[in-house]
XYZ file of C-alpha atoms in Angstrom:
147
model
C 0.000 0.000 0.000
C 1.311 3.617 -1.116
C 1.381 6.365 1.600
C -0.060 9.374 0.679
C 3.596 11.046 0.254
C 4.041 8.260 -2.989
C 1.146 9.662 -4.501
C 0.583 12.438 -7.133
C -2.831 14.341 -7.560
C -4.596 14.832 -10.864
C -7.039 17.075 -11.156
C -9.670 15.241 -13.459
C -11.919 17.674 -16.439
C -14.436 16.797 -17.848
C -17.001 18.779 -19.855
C -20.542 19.671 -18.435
C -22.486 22.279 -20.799
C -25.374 20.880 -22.250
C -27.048 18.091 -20.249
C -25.318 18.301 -17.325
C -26.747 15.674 -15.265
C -26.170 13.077 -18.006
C -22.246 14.647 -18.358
C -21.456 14.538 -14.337
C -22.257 10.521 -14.503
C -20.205 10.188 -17.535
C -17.567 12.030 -15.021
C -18.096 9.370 -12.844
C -17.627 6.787 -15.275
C -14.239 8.064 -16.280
C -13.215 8.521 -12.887
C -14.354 4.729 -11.804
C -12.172 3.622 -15.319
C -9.535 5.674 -14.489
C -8.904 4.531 -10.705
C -7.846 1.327 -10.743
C -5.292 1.850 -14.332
C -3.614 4.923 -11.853
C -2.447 3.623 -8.781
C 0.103 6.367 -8.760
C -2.768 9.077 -8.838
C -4.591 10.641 -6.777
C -7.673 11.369 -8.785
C -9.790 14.231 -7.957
C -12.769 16.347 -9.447
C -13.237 18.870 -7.163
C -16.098 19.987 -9.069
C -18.312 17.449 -8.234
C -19.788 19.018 -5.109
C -20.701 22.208 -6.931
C -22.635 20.826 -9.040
C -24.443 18.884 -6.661
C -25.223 22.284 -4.420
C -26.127 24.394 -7.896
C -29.021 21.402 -8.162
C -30.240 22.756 -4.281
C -29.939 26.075 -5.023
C -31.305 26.329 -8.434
C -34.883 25.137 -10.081
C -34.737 22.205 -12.523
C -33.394 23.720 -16.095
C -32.206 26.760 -14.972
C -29.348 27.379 -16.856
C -25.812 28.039 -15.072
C -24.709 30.641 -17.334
C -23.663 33.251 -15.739
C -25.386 32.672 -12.436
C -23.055 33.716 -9.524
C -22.921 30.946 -8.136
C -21.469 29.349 -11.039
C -18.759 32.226 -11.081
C -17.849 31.073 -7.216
C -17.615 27.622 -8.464
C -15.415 28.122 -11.108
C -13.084 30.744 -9.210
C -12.829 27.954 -6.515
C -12.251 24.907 -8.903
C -9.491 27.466 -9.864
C -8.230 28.380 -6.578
C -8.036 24.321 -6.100
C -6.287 23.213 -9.723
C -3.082 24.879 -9.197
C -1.899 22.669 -6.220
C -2.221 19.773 -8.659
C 0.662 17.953 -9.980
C -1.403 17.410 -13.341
C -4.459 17.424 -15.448
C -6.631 14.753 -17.237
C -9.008 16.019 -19.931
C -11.376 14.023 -20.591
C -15.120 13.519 -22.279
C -14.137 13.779 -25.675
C -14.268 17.592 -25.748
C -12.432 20.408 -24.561
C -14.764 23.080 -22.806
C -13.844 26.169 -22.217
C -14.029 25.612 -18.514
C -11.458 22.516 -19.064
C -9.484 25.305 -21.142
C -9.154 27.549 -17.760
C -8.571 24.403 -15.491
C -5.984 23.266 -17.335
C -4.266 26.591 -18.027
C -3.959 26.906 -14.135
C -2.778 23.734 -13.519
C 0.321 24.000 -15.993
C 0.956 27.455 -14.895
C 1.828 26.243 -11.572
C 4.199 23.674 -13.511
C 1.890 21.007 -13.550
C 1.706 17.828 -16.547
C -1.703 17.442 -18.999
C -3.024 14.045 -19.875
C -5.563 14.540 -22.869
C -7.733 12.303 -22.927
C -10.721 13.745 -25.074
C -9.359 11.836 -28.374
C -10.632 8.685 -26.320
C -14.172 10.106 -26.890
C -17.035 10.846 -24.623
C -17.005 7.396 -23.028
C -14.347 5.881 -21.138
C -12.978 2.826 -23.221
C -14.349 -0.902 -22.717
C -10.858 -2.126 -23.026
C -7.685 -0.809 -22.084
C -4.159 -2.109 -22.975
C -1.424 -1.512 -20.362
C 1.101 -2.149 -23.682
C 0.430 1.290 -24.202
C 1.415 2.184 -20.571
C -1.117 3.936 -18.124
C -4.243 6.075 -19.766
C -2.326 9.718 -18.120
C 0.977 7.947 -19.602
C -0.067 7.718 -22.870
C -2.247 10.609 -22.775
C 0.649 12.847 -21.815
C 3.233 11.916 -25.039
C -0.329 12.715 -27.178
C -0.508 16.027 -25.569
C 3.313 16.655 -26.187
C 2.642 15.312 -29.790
C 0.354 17.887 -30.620
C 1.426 21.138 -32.119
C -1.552 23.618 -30.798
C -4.658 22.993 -28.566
């Protein structure tokens, strides 16, 4: 068993616009995949409990654009992703609020781990020939000329 001192954090994006409800449990699903492939990680999306508290605060299809407490959320998820040692991008896009997320997180010196080309869903299969999912996503990131 790791101590917490082995461990690295990774902050873990994922798009939400849209239908949100249906994009948090996809979220989930990524985060459940990703788990037990990144032992090494400590896997976080901070976000989460925003979004839960946004559904007390808020009627059913009110949208979060530009509601403040949407604002607080994001200043806090931003507050938050700079003490990580990295960022995975997932959900087979790249939001705008992913965008901001991740340009915090390498500001403060920290790796990226795109995993959006995997699309929306997290893969049935995965093969550890290819090394770990951040692994692999990292040398795509440093492949890539421009995000």
């Amino acid at each position: 068993m790791r101590t917490p001192l082995d461990v690295s954090t990774a902050y873990l994006a994922h798009p939400l616009g849209g239908d949100v409800d249906a994009n948090v449990e996809r979220a989930v699903r990524w985060l459940a995949w990703l788990m037990p492939l990144e032992p090494h990680l400590a896997i976080v999306a901070p976000w989460l409990p925003f979004v839960q508290v946004f559904r007390l605060i808020t009627k059913p299809g009110d949208d979060d654009r530009g509601h403040p407490f949407r604002e607080r959320c994001m200043r806090d998820n931003l507050a938050v992703a700079r003490r990580f040692d990295g960022i995975i991008l997932c959900g087979g896009t790249f939001s705008q609020g992913m965008r901001e997320e991740q340009a915090y997180v390498e500001t403060s010196g920290g790796w990226t781990a795109d995993l959006t080309e995997l699309g929306p869903e997290p893969p049935p299969e995965w093969s550890m020939q290819l090394g770990t999912p951040t692994g692999h996503g990292r040398i795509a990131w440093a492949t890539r000329s421009n995000r």
